[in-house]
Amino acid sequence: MKGSVYTVVVAGRPNVGKSALFNRMIRRRRSIVHDLPGMTRDVLEEEATLDDGRTFRLVDTGGYDPEGRDEIPREVRDRAVAAIRGADLVVLVTDASAGVLPGDRAAAKIAREAGADTVVAANKIDRREGSEGEVEAWELGFSEVYGVSAEHNLGVDELLDAIGARMPAKEEGEAAEAPREIALAVIGRPNVGKSSLVNALVGAERTIVSDVAGTTRDSVDVRLEHGGARFRLVDTAGIRRKGKTEQGPEVLSVVQARKRIEECDVAALVVDAASGAAEQDAKVASYVQKEGKGLILVGNKWDMAAGEGAAKKFAEKLREEIRFANWAPVLLTSAKTGRGVSKVLDAAQRVAENRSRRITTGELNRSLGRALRDQPPRTAKGSRLKVFYVAQTGVRPPHFSLVASRAEALHFSESRHIENLIREMADFEGTPIRISVRGRSRHDKGE
Ligand code: GDP
């Protein structure tokens, strides 16, 4: 039944939220969602469109019951199974707030027996038990689990990205894939050259798209393209206007920086290369980290600071001053001469990519999982933690979960060590990484 149209089938036991997720994926309200178990519908299909314009066929298997209980007409079940057999990809939906139930295992079995490429969408992660159930869903044995909330539209973009990654690229002759827009915030103390840098960035690029309304009231952003990527400079008007906040007390400029950070994917923290970073810069950088945003450190006015071996010394000093963010790239620019300015966009693009990077569960457990089993990490309380497996449970920023005998915080030095091991596995330059410990749920014990 596989045709030329890429076909994605949404499967799973009743009432896990298949049709709500289906509607999110086609980005339209299609059918009314009832929070009642056992609703039976026929197989439903729609065309869905990705951000880059590629389309696929999305099939909802409706209310079939994989356990084959009698109330579900045999016909419905047969049709669902046929749909799964014809799928290029099965999205197996589970209810993360309920954990893994026999019906989920039965659905997983059907997908596996059909030989279908399958990813798991653990739905309802907004609910209290959701995050635990998301981790549990890895045990269905598929290599990708996406925590989603169809109701709150969480994680659906990541799921669509996973579909896009599997679909054939566009035919030659069609426009290149439009990448996701990267929101870049330029932050830093007054007078370091933010506004000059924004002007230099905008002035250097020929392909400015437009001024666009910012996310917050009264803010104006600028869109531009560089190296095939689209950027949105956050709150350019605020940077150039030099409003009261820029010249006012430092605390106000921190408030403004925070707003920009919240709106961005990547923040470029500008310091005056001649005078270096101040306490306020470290504070703002720690906020970037806390918000899980990408970070680039920019030493501007380099034309005034340069000298023999100065670049290396400057980078080292800056790393000392903002120690916790030693994963952030350091760039040197002169907004005045334009030197190094376009590298800011190149770096932002790399950092945005790293912030969306995923390591497969298999890869993680082959190296990191094994190392942690061989040498159980210490907890903050000093005891050793038995780690069963490691999974990447999120992106933007990358989030890794250690599934262990109990949920207990790691000793600080262990988190650091594990973070370093993860950074050795793949390129995560410029992005913070989250590591957490999750206890294996009671449900799984003794299995
Ligand atoms: P902002 O307050 O951070 O937006 O800083 P501005 O962009 O207004 O720059 C403050 C001052 O530094 C202005 O007089 C700029 O002309 C100057 N400036 C900015 N960037 C550079 C640079 O790369 N080199 C030199 N020499 N001066 C610069």
PDB file of C-alpha atoms in Angstrom, residues 280-406:
ATOM      1  CA  GLN A 280      26.606  42.146  35.499  1.00  0.00           C
ATOM      2  CA  ASP A 281      27.712  40.205  32.412  1.00  0.00           C
ATOM      3  CA  ALA A 282      28.175  37.042  34.434  1.00  0.00           C
ATOM      4  CA  LYS A 283      24.732  37.565  35.919  1.00  0.00           C
ATOM      5  CA  VAL A 284      23.113  38.011  32.524  1.00  0.00           C
ATOM      6  CA  ALA A 285      25.001  35.002  31.120  1.00  0.00           C
ATOM      7  CA  SER A 286      23.752  32.853  33.974  1.00  0.00           C
ATOM      8  CA  TYR A 287      20.244  33.925  33.105  1.00  0.00           C
ATOM      9  CA  VAL A 288      20.802  32.778  29.509  1.00  0.00           C
ATOM     10  CA  GLN A 289      21.886  29.413  30.857  1.00  0.00           C
ATOM     11  CA  LYS A 290      18.955  29.194  33.240  1.00  0.00           C
ATOM     12  CA  GLU A 291      16.542  29.909  30.409  1.00  0.00           C
ATOM     13  CA  GLY A 292      18.174  27.200  28.313  1.00  0.00           C
ATOM     14  CA  LYS A 293      19.096  29.564  25.498  1.00  0.00           C
ATOM     15  CA  GLY A 294      22.181  29.465  23.296  1.00  0.00           C
ATOM     16  CA  LEU A 295      25.057  31.793  24.225  1.00  0.00           C
ATOM     17  CA  ILE A 296      27.794  33.487  22.223  1.00  0.00           C
ATOM     18  CA  LEU A 297      30.340  35.780  23.873  1.00  0.00           C
ATOM     19  CA  VAL A 298      31.353  38.717  21.712  1.00  0.00           C
ATOM     20  CA  GLY A 299      34.351  40.904  22.447  1.00  0.00           C
ATOM     21  CA  ASN A 300      33.608  44.083  20.500  1.00  0.00           C
ATOM     22  CA  LYS A 301      35.805  47.123  19.786  1.00  0.00           C
ATOM     23  CA  TRP A 302      38.535  44.675  18.939  1.00  0.00           C
ATOM     24  CA  ASP A 303      40.128  47.328  16.727  1.00  0.00           C
ATOM     25  CA  MET A 304      41.082  49.107  19.930  1.00  0.00           C
ATOM     26  CA  ALA A 305      42.221  46.082  21.906  1.00  0.00           C
ATOM     27  CA  ALA A 306      44.187  44.014  19.446  1.00  0.00           C
ATOM     28  CA  GLY A 307      47.790  43.165  19.962  1.00  0.00           C
ATOM     29  CA  GLU A 308      50.220  40.277  19.744  1.00  0.00           C
ATOM     30  CA  GLY A 309      48.609  37.175  21.229  1.00  0.00           C
ATOM     31  CA  ALA A 310      45.784  39.290  22.565  1.00  0.00           C
ATOM     32  CA  ALA A 311      42.965  37.190  21.133  1.00  0.00           C
ATOM     33  CA  LYS A 312      43.887  34.100  23.061  1.00  0.00           C
ATOM     34  CA  LYS A 313      44.472  36.033  26.259  1.00  0.00           C
ATOM     35  CA  PHE A 314      41.173  37.822  25.917  1.00  0.00           C
ATOM     36  CA  ALA A 315      39.244  34.590  25.355  1.00  0.00           C
ATOM     37  CA  GLU A 316      40.927  32.984  28.359  1.00  0.00           C
ATOM     38  CA  LYS A 317      40.164  35.933  30.585  1.00  0.00           C
ATOM     39  CA  LEU A 318      36.543  36.040  29.475  1.00  0.00           C
ATOM     40  CA  ARG A 319      36.177  32.316  30.166  1.00  0.00           C
ATOM     41  CA  GLU A 320      37.554  32.921  33.649  1.00  0.00           C
ATOM     42  CA  GLU A 321      35.072  35.715  34.234  1.00  0.00           C
ATOM     43  CA  ILE A 322      32.107  33.732  32.983  1.00  0.00           C
ATOM     44  CA  ARG A 323      33.299  30.381  34.109  1.00  0.00           C
ATOM     45  CA  PHE A 324      30.126  28.333  34.171  1.00  0.00           C
ATOM     46  CA  ALA A 325      29.616  28.988  30.466  1.00  0.00           C
ATOM     47  CA  ASN A 326      32.904  27.568  29.244  1.00  0.00           C
ATOM     48  CA  TRP A 327      30.921  25.883  26.454  1.00  0.00           C
ATOM     49  CA  ALA A 328      30.111  29.231  24.826  1.00  0.00           C
ATOM     50  CA  PRO A 329      32.126  30.295  21.781  1.00  0.00           C
ATOM     51  CA  VAL A 330      34.100  33.557  22.030  1.00  0.00           C
ATOM     52  CA  LEU A 331      34.171  35.867  19.007  1.00  0.00           C
ATOM     53  CA  LEU A 332      36.015  39.105  18.410  1.00  0.00           C
ATOM     54  CA  THR A 333      34.412  41.855  16.400  1.00  0.00           C
ATOM     55  CA  SER A 334      34.773  45.428  15.411  1.00  0.00           C
ATOM     56  CA  ALA A 335      31.392  46.932  14.740  1.00  0.00           C
ATOM     57  CA  LYS A 336      33.289  49.990  13.558  1.00  0.00           C
ATOM     58  CA  THR A 337      35.298  48.338  10.782  1.00  0.00           C
ATOM     59  CA  GLY A 338      32.884  45.451  10.269  1.00  0.00           C
ATOM     60  CA  ARG A 339      35.575  42.908  11.026  1.00  0.00           C
ATOM     61  CA  GLY A 340      34.278  39.591  12.362  1.00  0.00           C
ATOM     62  CA  VAL A 341      30.680  40.785  12.332  1.00  0.00           C
ATOM     63  CA  SER A 342      29.241  38.173   9.989  1.00  0.00           C
ATOM     64  CA  LYS A 343      30.879  35.457  12.123  1.00  0.00           C
ATOM     65  CA  VAL A 344      28.294  36.306  14.769  1.00  0.00           C
ATOM     66  CA  LEU A 345      25.567  35.007  12.459  1.00  0.00           C
ATOM     67  CA  ASP A 346      27.586  31.923  11.499  1.00  0.00           C
ATOM     68  CA  ALA A 347      28.087  31.149  15.169  1.00  0.00           C
ATOM     69  CA  ALA A 348      24.412  31.767  15.983  1.00  0.00           C
ATOM     70  CA  GLN A 349      23.432  29.302  13.285  1.00  0.00           C
ATOM     71  CA  ARG A 350      25.794  26.638  14.617  1.00  0.00           C
ATOM     72  CA  VAL A 351      24.667  27.188  18.181  1.00  0.00           C
ATOM     73  CA  ALA A 352      20.986  27.012  17.205  1.00  0.00           C
ATOM     74  CA  GLU A 353      21.697  23.703  15.487  1.00  0.00           C
ATOM     75  CA  ASN A 354      23.542  22.335  18.504  1.00  0.00           C
ATOM     76  CA  ARG A 355      20.708  23.393  20.751  1.00  0.00           C
ATOM     77  CA  SER A 356      18.350  21.202  18.686  1.00  0.00           C
ATOM     78  CA  ARG A 357      20.717  18.258  18.500  1.00  0.00           C
ATOM     79  CA  ARG A 358      19.567  14.785  19.471  1.00  0.00           C
ATOM     80  CA  ILE A 359      21.625  11.768  20.387  1.00  0.00           C
ATOM     81  CA  THR A 360      19.815   8.467  19.921  1.00  0.00           C
ATOM     82  CA  THR A 361      19.118   6.354  22.965  1.00  0.00           C
ATOM     83  CA  GLY A 362      21.193   3.564  21.483  1.00  0.00           C
ATOM     84  CA  GLU A 363      24.232   5.759  21.056  1.00  0.00           C
ATOM     85  CA  LEU A 364      23.835   7.240  24.537  1.00  0.00           C
ATOM     86  CA  ASN A 365      23.629   3.889  26.226  1.00  0.00           C
ATOM     87  CA  ARG A 366      26.471   2.323  24.298  1.00  0.00           C
ATOM     88  CA  SER A 367      28.909   4.784  25.795  1.00  0.00           C
ATOM     89  CA  LEU A 368      27.495   6.913  28.601  1.00  0.00           C
ATOM     90  CA  GLY A 369      24.977   4.369  29.907  1.00  0.00           C
ATOM     91  CA  ARG A 370      27.662   1.735  30.131  1.00  0.00           C
ATOM     92  CA  ALA A 371      30.121   4.058  31.860  1.00  0.00           C
ATOM     93  CA  LEU A 372      27.474   4.960  34.440  1.00  0.00           C
ATOM     94  CA  ARG A 373      26.604   1.347  35.084  1.00  0.00           C
ATOM     95  CA  ASP A 374      30.263   0.462  35.514  1.00  0.00           C
ATOM     96  CA  GLN A 375      30.882   3.356  37.830  1.00  0.00           C
ATOM     97  CA  PRO A 376      27.646   4.430  39.529  1.00  0.00           C
ATOM     98  CA  PRO A 377      27.599   8.214  40.016  1.00  0.00           C
ATOM     99  CA  ARG A 378      27.512   9.776  43.458  1.00  0.00           C
ATOM    100  CA  THR A 379      24.444  11.646  44.641  1.00  0.00           C
ATOM    101  CA  ALA A 380      24.447  14.953  46.473  1.00  0.00           C
ATOM    102  CA  LYS A 381      23.998  12.955  49.667  1.00  0.00           C
ATOM    103  CA  GLY A 382      27.053  10.870  48.911  1.00  0.00           C
ATOM    104  CA  SER A 383      25.529   7.481  48.093  1.00  0.00           C
ATOM    105  CA  ARG A 384      25.845   5.700  44.747  1.00  0.00           C
ATOM    106  CA  LEU A 385      23.051   5.706  42.209  1.00  0.00           C
ATOM    107  CA  LYS A 386      22.145   2.679  40.126  1.00  0.00           C
ATOM    108  CA  VAL A 387      21.489   3.970  36.608  1.00  0.00           C
ATOM    109  CA  PHE A 388      19.419   1.705  34.329  1.00  0.00           C
ATOM    110  CA  TYR A 389      19.639   3.716  31.168  1.00  0.00           C
ATOM    111  CA  VAL A 390      20.013   7.236  29.781  1.00  0.00           C
ATOM    112  CA  ALA A 391      17.661   8.892  27.338  1.00  0.00           C
ATOM    113  CA  GLN A 392      17.580  12.297  25.719  1.00  0.00           C
ATOM    114  CA  THR A 393      14.182  13.569  26.684  1.00  0.00           C
ATOM    115  CA  GLY A 394      14.251  17.009  25.135  1.00  0.00           C
ATOM    116  CA  VAL A 395      15.868  19.581  22.879  1.00  0.00           C
ATOM    117  CA  ARG A 396      16.227  23.375  22.937  1.00  0.00           C
ATOM    118  CA  PRO A 397      18.098  22.883  25.171  1.00  0.00           C
ATOM    119  CA  PRO A 398      19.182  19.249  25.056  1.00  0.00           C
ATOM    120  CA  HIS A 399      17.886  17.454  28.135  1.00  0.00           C
ATOM    121  CA  PHE A 400      19.175  14.096  29.305  1.00  0.00           C
ATOM    122  CA  SER A 401      17.469  11.878  31.832  1.00  0.00           C
ATOM    123  CA  LEU A 402      19.231   9.258  33.878  1.00  0.00           C
ATOM    124  CA  VAL A 403      16.662   6.642  34.743  1.00  0.00           C
ATOM    125  CA  ALA A 404      17.770   5.238  38.058  1.00  0.00           C
ATOM    126  CA  SER A 405      16.630   3.231  41.035  1.00  0.00           C
ATOM    127  CA  ARG A 406      15.460   6.413  42.703  1.00  0.00           C
TER     128      ARG A 406
END
